CSV table of C-alpha atoms and ligand atoms in Angstrom, one decimal:
chain,number,residue,atom,x,y,z
C,5,UNK,CA,0.1,0.0,0.0
C,6,UNK,CA,1.3,3.6,-0.8
C,7,UNK,CA,0.1,5.9,1.8
C,8,UNK,CA,-1.2,9.3,1.7
C,9,UNK,CA,1.2,10.5,4.1
C,10,UNK,CA,3.9,8.4,5.7
C,11,UNK,CA,5.3,9.9,9.2
C,12,UNK,CA,7.3,6.7,10.0
C,13,UNK,CA,9.7,7.3,7.1
C,14,UNK,CA,10.8,10.7,8.4
C,15,UNK,CA,11.9,8.9,11.6
C,16,UNK,CA,13.9,6.3,9.7
C,17,UNK,CA,15.4,9.0,7.8
C,18,UNK,CA,16.9,11.0,10.9
C,19,UNK,CA,16.6,7.9,13.4
C,20,UNK,CA,20.1,8.6,15.1
C,21,UNK,CA,19.5,12.2,15.8
C,22,UNK,CA,16.0,11.7,17.1
C,23,UNK,CA,16.8,8.9,19.3
C,24,UNK,CA,19.8,11.0,20.8
C,25,UNK,CA,17.2,13.7,21.5
C,26,UNK,CA,15.0,11.3,23.3
C,27,UNK,CA,17.6,9.7,25.3
C,28,UNK,CA,18.9,13.3,26.3
C,29,UNK,CA,15.3,14.2,27.5
C,30,UNK,CA,14.8,11.0,29.4
C,31,UNK,CA,18.2,11.4,31.1
C,32,UNK,CA,17.6,14.9,32.0
C,33,UNK,CA,14.8,14.8,34.4
C,34,UNK,CA,12.5,17.6,33.1
C,35,UNK,CA,9.7,16.5,30.9
C,36,UNK,CA,7.4,19.5,30.7
C,37,UNK,CA,8.1,23.1,29.8
C,38,UNK,CA,11.9,22.9,30.2
C,39,UNK,CA,14.9,24.0,28.5
C,40,UNK,CA,13.9,22.1,25.1
C,41,UNK,CA,10.5,23.6,24.8
C,42,UNK,CA,12.2,27.3,25.1
C,43,UNK,CA,14.8,26.4,22.9
C,44,UNK,CA,12.5,25.1,20.1
C,45,UNK,CA,10.0,28.1,20.8
C,46,UNK,CA,13.2,30.5,20.0
C,47,UNK,CA,14.2,28.5,16.9
C,48,UNK,CA,10.7,28.4,15.4
C,49,UNK,CA,10.0,32.2,16.2
C,50,UNK,CA,13.3,32.8,14.4
C,51,UNK,CA,12.5,30.6,11.4
C,52,UNK,CA,9.0,32.3,11.0
C,53,UNK,CA,10.6,35.8,11.5
C,54,UNK,CA,8.5,36.6,14.5
C,55,UNK,CA,8.9,37.5,18.1
C,56,UNK,CA,7.2,35.0,20.1
C,57,UNK,CA,6.2,31.4,19.8
C,58,UNK,CA,4.3,29.5,22.8
C,59,UNK,CA,4.3,25.8,22.5
C,60,UNK,CA,1.1,24.1,23.5
C,61,UNK,CA,-0.5,20.7,23.6
C,62,UNK,CA,-1.9,20.6,20.0
C,63,UNK,CA,-2.8,22.8,17.0
C,64,UNK,CA,-6.6,22.6,18.3
C,65,UNK,CA,-5.5,24.1,21.5
C,66,UNK,CA,-3.1,26.7,19.8
C,67,UNK,CA,-6.5,28.0,17.9
C,68,UNK,CA,-8.5,27.7,21.0
C,69,UNK,CA,-5.9,29.6,23.0
C,70,UNK,CA,-5.2,32.3,20.5
C,71,UNK,CA,-9.0,33.1,20.7
C,72,UNK,CA,-9.0,33.1,24.3
C,73,UNK,CA,-5.8,35.4,24.3
C,74,UNK,CA,-7.7,37.9,22.1
C,75,UNK,CA,-10.5,38.1,24.6
C,76,UNK,CA,-12.9,36.2,22.3
C,77,UNK,CA,-15.6,33.6,23.6
C,78,UNK,CA,-19.4,33.4,24.4
C,79,UNK,CA,-21.6,35.7,22.6
C,80,UNK,CA,-18.9,36.4,19.8
C,81,UNK,CA,-18.7,35.4,16.3
C,82,UNK,CA,-15.8,34.0,14.3
C,83,UNK,CA,-15.7,33.7,10.7
C,84,UNK,CA,-14.0,30.8,9.1
C,85,UNK,CA,-14.2,28.4,6.3
C,86,UNK,CA,-16.3,25.0,6.3
C,87,UNK,CA,-13.8,23.4,4.0
C,88,UNK,CA,-11.3,22.5,6.8
C,89,UNK,CA,-10.3,20.2,9.2
C,90,UNK,CA,-12.9,19.4,12.1
C,91,UNK,CA,-10.1,20.9,14.2
C,92,UNK,CA,-10.7,24.7,13.1
C,93,UNK,CA,-14.2,24.6,13.9
C,94,UNK,CA,-13.8,22.6,17.2
C,95,UNK,CA,-11.3,25.3,18.5
C,96,UNK,CA,-14.0,27.8,17.8
C,97,UNK,CA,-16.6,26.1,19.5
C,98,UNK,CA,-14.4,25.3,22.4
C,99,UNK,CA,-13.8,29.2,23.2
C,100,UNK,CA,-17.6,29.5,23.3
C,101,UNK,CA,-17.9,31.6,20.4
C,102,UNK,CA,-20.0,30.8,17.2
C,103,UNK,CA,-18.4,29.8,14.0
C,104,UNK,CA,-19.8,31.6,10.9
C,105,UNK,CA,-18.8,30.0,7.6
C,106,UNK,CA,-17.4,31.8,4.5
C,107,UNK,CA,-17.1,29.9,1.2
C,108,UNK,CA,-14.1,29.3,-0.6
C,109,UNK,CA,-12.4,30.8,-3.8
C,110,UNK,CA,-14.0,29.0,-7.0
C,111,UNK,CA,-10.6,28.1,-8.2
C,112,UNK,CA,-8.8,27.4,-4.9
C,113,UNK,CA,-9.5,26.1,-1.5
C,114,UNK,CA,-9.0,28.9,0.8
C,115,UNK,CA,-11.3,31.6,2.1
C,116,UNK,CA,-12.8,33.8,-0.5
C,117,UNK,CA,-12.7,37.2,1.0
C,118,UNK,CA,-15.4,38.7,-1.3
C,119,UNK,CA,-17.9,36.9,0.9
C,120,UNK,CA,-16.7,38.5,4.3
C,121,UNK,CA,-18.9,41.9,4.2
C,122,UNK,CA,-22.3,40.0,4.0
C,123,UNK,CA,-21.0,37.7,7.2
C,124,UNK,CA,-20.3,40.8,9.2
C,125,UNK,CA,-22.4,41.5,12.3
C,126,UNK,CA,-21.8,43.7,15.2
C,127,UNK,CA,-21.0,40.3,17.2
C,128,UNK,CA,-18.0,39.4,14.9
C,129,UNK,CA,-14.7,39.6,16.4
C,130,UNK,CA,-12.3,37.7,14.4
C,131,UNK,CA,-11.5,35.7,11.2
C,132,UNK,CA,-9.7,32.5,10.9
C,133,UNK,CA,-8.3,31.7,7.5
C,134,UNK,CA,-7.0,28.3,7.0
C,135,UNK,CA,-3.9,27.8,4.7
C,136,UNK,CA,-5.3,24.6,3.6
C,137,UNK,CA,-3.3,21.8,1.9
C,138,UNK,CA,-0.1,24.0,2.3
C,139,UNK,CA,-1.0,27.1,0.3
C,140,UNK,CA,-1.6,30.5,2.1
C,141,UNK,CA,-5.1,32.1,1.8
C,142,UNK,CA,-5.2,35.4,0.2
C,143,UNK,CA,-4.2,37.4,3.2
C,144,UNK,CA,-4.1,40.9,1.8
C,145,UNK,CA,-8.0,41.2,1.3
C,146,UNK,CA,-8.7,39.4,4.7
C,147,UNK,CA,-6.2,41.9,6.6
C,148,UNK,CA,-7.6,44.9,4.9
C,149,UNK,CA,-11.3,43.7,5.9
C,150,UNK,CA,-10.1,43.0,9.3
C,151,UNK,CA,-8.4,46.2,9.9
C,152,UNK,CA,-11.3,48.2,8.6
C,153,UNK,CA,-13.6,46.5,11.1
C,154,UNK,CA,-11.6,46.1,14.0
C,155,UNK,CA,-11.4,42.3,13.9
C,156,UNK,CA,-8.6,40.0,15.1
C,157,UNK,CA,-6.9,37.5,12.4
C,158,UNK,CA,-5.9,34.1,13.6
C,159,UNK,CA,-4.2,32.2,10.9
C,160,UNK,CA,-4.7,28.3,11.1
C,161,UNK,CA,-1.2,27.2,9.9
C,162,UNK,CA,-1.7,23.5,10.8
C,163,UNK,CA,-1.0,22.4,7.2
C,164,UNK,CA,1.2,25.4,6.1
C,165,UNK,CA,4.4,25.2,8.2
C,166,UNK,CA,7.1,26.8,5.9
C,167,UNK,CA,5.0,28.5,3.2
C,168,UNK,CA,5.5,31.9,2.2
C,169,UNK,CA,2.9,34.6,1.5
C,170,UNK,CA,4.3,37.7,-0.2
C,171,UNK,CA,8.0,37.0,0.9
C,172,UNK,CA,6.9,36.5,4.6
C,173,UNK,CA,5.9,33.3,6.3
C,174,UNK,CA,2.5,32.2,6.6
C,175,UNK,CA,1.5,32.7,10.5
C,176,UNK,CA,3.3,36.2,10.6
C,177,UNK,CA,0.5,38.0,8.9
C,178,UNK,CA,-2.4,38.0,11.5
C,179,UNK,CA,-2.4,38.7,15.3
C,180,UNK,CA,-1.7,35.0,15.9
C,181,UNK,CA,-0.4,32.2,13.7
C,182,UNK,CA,-1.4,28.5,14.9
C,183,UNK,CA,0.5,25.6,14.0
C,184,UNK,CA,-0.1,21.8,14.6
C,185,UNK,CA,2.7,19.1,15.2
C,186,UNK,CA,0.6,16.3,14.5
C,187,UNK,CA,2.8,13.5,13.1
C,188,UNK,CA,1.4,13.7,9.5
C,189,UNK,CA,2.0,17.5,9.4
C,190,UNK,CA,4.8,18.9,7.3
C,191,UNK,CA,6.6,19.5,10.7
C,192,UNK,CA,5.5,16.7,12.7
C,193,UNK,CA,6.1,15.3,16.4
C,194,UNK,CA,5.6,11.9,17.6
C,195,UNK,CA,2.5,12.6,19.6
C,196,UNK,CA,0.4,15.8,19.9
C,197,UNK,CA,1.8,19.4,19.9
C,198,UNK,CA,1.2,22.7,18.7
C,199,UNK,CA,2.3,26.4,18.8
C,200,UNK,CA,1.1,29.8,18.7
C,201,UNK,CA,3.3,32.5,17.3
C,202,UNK,CA,2.8,36.4,17.7
C,203,UNK,CA,4.7,39.7,17.3
C,204,UNK,CA,2.5,41.1,20.1
C,205,UNK,CA,4.2,40.6,23.6
C,206,UNK,CA,0.8,41.1,25.5
C,207,UNK,CA,-0.7,38.3,23.4
C,208,UNK,CA,2.5,36.2,24.1
C,209,UNK,CA,2.4,36.7,27.7
C,210,UNK,CA,-1.5,35.7,27.8
C,211,UNK,CA,-0.9,32.6,25.9
C,212,UNK,CA,1.9,31.7,28.2
C,213,UNK,CA,-0.6,32.1,31.2
C,214,UNK,CA,-3.6,30.5,29.6
C,215,UNK,CA,-1.5,27.2,28.5
C,216,UNK,CA,-0.9,26.6,32.2
C,217,UNK,CA,-4.0,27.4,34.5
C,218,UNK,CA,-3.7,31.2,34.2
C,219,UNK,CA,-0.5,31.1,36.3
C,220,UNK,CA,1.8,34.3,36.5
C,221,UNK,CA,5.6,33.8,37.6
C,222,UNK,CA,4.6,33.2,41.1
C,223,UNK,CA,2.1,30.4,40.2
C,224,UNK,CA,-0.8,32.5,41.0
C,225,UNK,CA,-3.9,32.0,38.7
C,226,UNK,CA,-4.5,35.5,37.2
C,227,UNK,CA,-7.4,34.0,35.2
C,228,UNK,CA,-9.1,30.8,34.3
C,229,UNK,CA,-6.5,28.8,32.0
C,230,UNK,CA,-6.0,25.3,31.1
C,231,UNK,CA,-3.4,22.7,30.9
C,232,UNK,CA,-1.9,22.7,27.3
C,233,UNK,CA,1.6,22.2,27.2
C,234,UNK,CA,3.9,21.1,24.6
C,235,UNK,CA,6.4,18.5,26.2
C,236,UNK,CA,10.2,18.2,26.4
C,237,UNK,CA,10.1,14.9,24.4
C,238,UNK,CA,8.2,16.5,21.4
C,239,UNK,CA,10.1,19.7,21.8
C,240,UNK,CA,13.4,17.9,21.3
C,241,UNK,CA,12.2,15.8,18.5
C,242,UNK,CA,10.8,19.1,16.8
C,243,UNK,CA,14.2,20.6,17.4
C,244,UNK,CA,15.9,18.1,15.2
C,245,UNK,CA,13.1,18.1,12.6
C,246,UNK,CA,12.8,22.0,12.1
C,247,UNK,CA,16.2,21.6,10.8
C,248,UNK,CA,14.7,19.5,8.0
C,249,UNK,CA,11.7,21.4,7.4
C,250,UNK,CA,12.7,23.5,4.2
C,251,UNK,CA,14.4,20.4,2.5
C,252,UNK,CA,11.3,18.3,3.2
C,253,UNK,CA,9.1,20.9,1.8
C,254,UNK,CA,11.3,21.3,-1.2
C,255,UNK,CA,11.1,17.4,-1.6
C,256,UNK,CA,7.1,17.6,-1.4
C,257,UNK,CA,7.4,20.6,-4.0
C,258,UNK,CA,9.3,18.4,-6.3
C,259,UNK,CA,6.9,15.6,-6.1
C,260,UNK,CA,4.0,18.1,-6.9
C,261,UNK,CA,6.3,19.3,-9.8
C,262,UNK,CA,6.2,15.5,-11.2
C,263,UNK,CA,2.5,15.2,-10.6
C,264,UNK,CA,1.8,18.2,-12.5
C,265,UNK,CA,3.8,17.1,-15.6
C,266,UNK,CA,3.0,13.5,-15.4
C,267,UNK,CA,-1.0,14.1,-14.8
C,268,UNK,CA,-1.5,16.8,-17.4
C,269,UNK,CA,-4.3,15.5,-19.8
C,270,UNK,CA,-5.3,12.9,-17.3
C,271,UNK,CA,-8.8,14.3,-16.8
C,272,UNK,CA,-8.3,16.1,-13.4
C,273,UNK,CA,-8.1,19.4,-12.0
C,274,UNK,CA,-4.7,19.8,-10.9
C,275,UNK,CA,-3.9,22.1,-7.7
C,276,UNK,CA,-3.4,25.7,-8.8
C,277,UNK,CA,-0.2,27.5,-7.5
C,278,UNK,CA,-0.5,31.2,-6.9
C,279,UNK,CA,2.0,33.8,-7.6
C,280,UNK,CA,3.6,35.2,-4.6
C,281,UNK,CA,2.6,32.3,-2.3
C,282,UNK,CA,4.5,29.0,-1.7
C,283,UNK,CA,2.5,25.9,-1.7
C,284,UNK,CA,4.3,23.5,0.5
C,285,UNK,CA,1.9,20.7,-0.3
C,286,UNK,CA,1.0,19.0,3.0
C,287,UNK,CA,-1.6,17.4,0.5
C,288,UNK,CA,-1.6,16.9,-3.2
C,289,UNK,CA,-5.2,17.6,-3.8
C,290,UNK,CA,-6.7,17.2,-7.3
C,291,UNK,CA,-10.4,17.6,-8.4
C,292,UNK,CA,-12.6,14.9,-10.2
C,293,UNK,CA,-16.3,14.7,-11.1
C,294,UNK,CA,-16.0,10.9,-10.4
C,295,UNK,CA,-14.5,11.4,-7.0
C,296,UNK,CA,-16.1,8.1,-5.4
C,297,UNK,CA,-15.0,6.0,-8.5
C,298,UNK,CA,-11.6,7.4,-8.6
C,299,UNK,CA,-11.1,6.9,-4.8
C,300,UNK,CA,-12.3,3.2,-5.1
C,301,UNK,CA,-10.0,2.8,-8.3
C,302,UNK,CA,-6.9,4.0,-6.5
C,303,UNK,CA,-7.7,1.9,-3.4
C,304,UNK,CA,-8.1,-1.3,-5.6
C,305,UNK,CA,-4.6,-0.6,-7.2
C,306,UNK,CA,-2.9,-0.4,-3.6
C,307,UNK,CA,-3.0,3.6,-3.1
C,308,UNK,CA,-4.4,5.1,-0.3
C,309,UNK,CA,-6.3,8.2,-1.5
C,310,UNK,CA,-8.6,10.1,0.7
C,311,UNK,CA,-10.9,13.0,0.4
C,312,UNK,CA,-10.1,15.8,2.6
C,313,UNK,CA,-12.6,16.7,3.5
C,314,UNK,CA,-15.8,14.8,2.5
C,315,UNK,CA,-18.2,16.6,4.7
C,316,UNK,CA,-18.0,20.6,5.0
C,317,UNK,CA,-18.3,21.8,8.4
C,318,UNK,CA,-21.6,23.4,8.0
C,319,UNK,CA,-23.2,19.9,7.3
C,320,UNK,CA,-21.8,18.0,10.1
C,321,UNK,CA,-24.2,17.3,12.7
C,322,UNK,CA,-22.2,18.7,15.5
C,323,UNK,CA,-22.6,22.0,13.8
C,324,UNK,CA,-26.5,22.1,13.1
C,325,UNK,CA,-27.2,24.8,15.8
C,326,UNK,CA,-25.3,27.6,14.1
C,327,UNK,CA,-24.6,26.5,10.7
C,328,UNK,CA,-26.5,27.4,7.5
C,329,UNK,CA,-28.1,24.6,5.6
C,330,UNK,CA,-27.1,22.5,2.4
C,331,UNK,CA,-26.7,24.7,-0.6
C,332,UNK,CA,-25.5,27.8,1.0
C,333,UNK,CA,-21.7,27.2,0.3
C,334,UNK,CA,-21.6,26.5,-3.2
C,335,UNK,CA,-17.9,26.2,-3.8
C,336,UNK,CA,-17.2,24.5,-0.6
C,337,UNK,CA,-20.0,21.9,-1.4
C,338,UNK,CA,-18.4,21.3,-4.8
C,339,UNK,CA,-15.2,21.0,-3.4
C,340,UNK,CA,-16.3,18.1,-0.9
C,341,UNK,CA,-17.7,16.1,-3.7
C,342,UNK,CA,-14.6,16.6,-6.2
C,343,UNK,CA,-11.4,16.5,-4.0
C,344,UNK,CA,-9.0,13.6,-4.1
C,345,UNK,CA,-5.7,13.5,-2.2
C,346,UNK,CA,-2.9,11.7,-3.8
C,347,UNK,CA,0.0,10.3,-1.8
C,348,UNK,CA,2.6,12.8,-1.0
C,349,UNK,CA,5.4,13.1,1.6
C,350,UNK,CA,9.1,13.9,1.3
C,351,UNK,CA,10.4,10.2,1.1
C,352,UNK,CA,7.9,9.2,-1.5
C,353,UNK,CA,9.9,7.2,-4.1
C,354,UNK,CA,9.8,7.9,-7.9
C,355,UNK,CA,8.7,4.3,-8.5
C,356,UNK,CA,5.8,4.7,-6.2
C,357,UNK,CA,4.7,8.0,-7.6
C,358,UNK,CA,5.0,6.4,-11.1
C,359,UNK,CA,2.5,3.6,-9.9
C,360,UNK,CA,0.0,6.3,-8.6
C,361,UNK,CA,0.3,8.3,-12.0
C,362,UNK,CA,-0.3,4.8,-14.0
C,363,UNK,CA,-3.3,3.9,-11.7
C,364,UNK,CA,-4.8,7.6,-12.4
C,365,UNK,CA,-4.2,7.1,-16.0
C,366,UNK,CA,-5.8,3.8,-16.1
C,367,UNK,CA,-8.9,5.2,-14.4
C,368,UNK,CA,-9.1,7.8,-17.2
C,369,UNK,CA,-8.6,5.2,-20.1
C,370,UNK,CA,-11.7,3.1,-18.3
C,371,UNK,CA,-13.9,6.1,-18.1
C,372,UNK,CA,-13.2,7.8,-21.5
F,14,LIG,C1,-4.3,19.4,11.8
F,14,LIG,C2,-5.1,20.4,11.6
F,14,LIG,C3,-5.5,21.3,13.0
F,14,LIG,C4,-5.5,20.8,14.3
F,14,LIG,O1,-4.3,20.1,14.8
F,14,LIG,P1,-4.2,19.0,16.0
F,14,LIG,O2,-2.9,19.3,16.2
F,14,LIG,O3,-4.6,18.0,15.4
F,14,LIG,O4,-5.2,19.5,16.9
F,14,LIG,C5,-6.2,22.4,12.7
F,14,LIG,N1,-6.4,22.8,11.4
F,14,LIG,C6,-6.2,22.1,10.6
F,14,LIG,C7,-6.6,22.8,9.0
F,14,LIG,C8,-5.6,21.0,10.6
F,14,LIG,O5,-5.1,20.2,9.5
């Protein structure tokens, strides 16, 4: 089976260094919020080109704590997309705020800023664009809209670690950038982990408090916080893996180049790459009018292909209290019926990729 993503391969590629990092932490006696976490936070902030990075328990928690740090909660509305991982919406619901769904661009997979004015109410407090599949959303019109209406912008960068928008890293454009280190992500740990990055010292301080019971330096709870900490083992592993992030992303992009050349004319819409934005291909997502048949065909040929995401957030039972019904987010609903993710990860071999391409081509041959 050729998997859609394959995090075990990265461990085997860097085994000696990762094992050494794990042994160092186990022997150190410090396991939570110690030197590995602060060193990783420093390196990641420098990598992004921002001031502060706060390691937390997961990407979902990073989004949740970012909303909390901005003072967003019950009674507030947060605009995001329905074409995203469940986590984006779960984090907004956890904060107490109500998610409000914008449609995606017709020829892309990220928030269509043209839909924002119609969603604005006097309760709107923030916009959460999602840099889905590894390509940043079009931040310029989103930031302009937010500025005009005094809204916070919290970027969901779970799938876009290392991507640039207009020459600066995704996650440094809004008030807070939220990252996930879930094992399959471009920068993956070997358990859960996340991080919130910001230029604003006040937000950074608030994030640090909220991740640990609302504590100040004297361990007095200044406000209601939670327990959401990045642990030393994951941080030590991430320090190793951060050094390879750009090389890994370059390999993903090379595989995408190869798909682009070899899948031309195979009856699929291939992912668009926008000028001025890097696409770091967390996923390689094509569109097909015969999504279900193509998924089954690939599966039968030993290829794990998945639809990210088959049910948009506004049509999930958990969202029925606040979401608009079917037919309201046309581009989102169209994407859900067409998307197929082909295998992509840095260590994907040329022969495996050829096998994927052959399988896609044989599907077209059978359906022409
Ligand atoms: C993975 C992911 C998250 C959440 O990350 P976890 O670390 O799994 O909580 C949030 N948003 C998007 C778009 C994701 O892909």
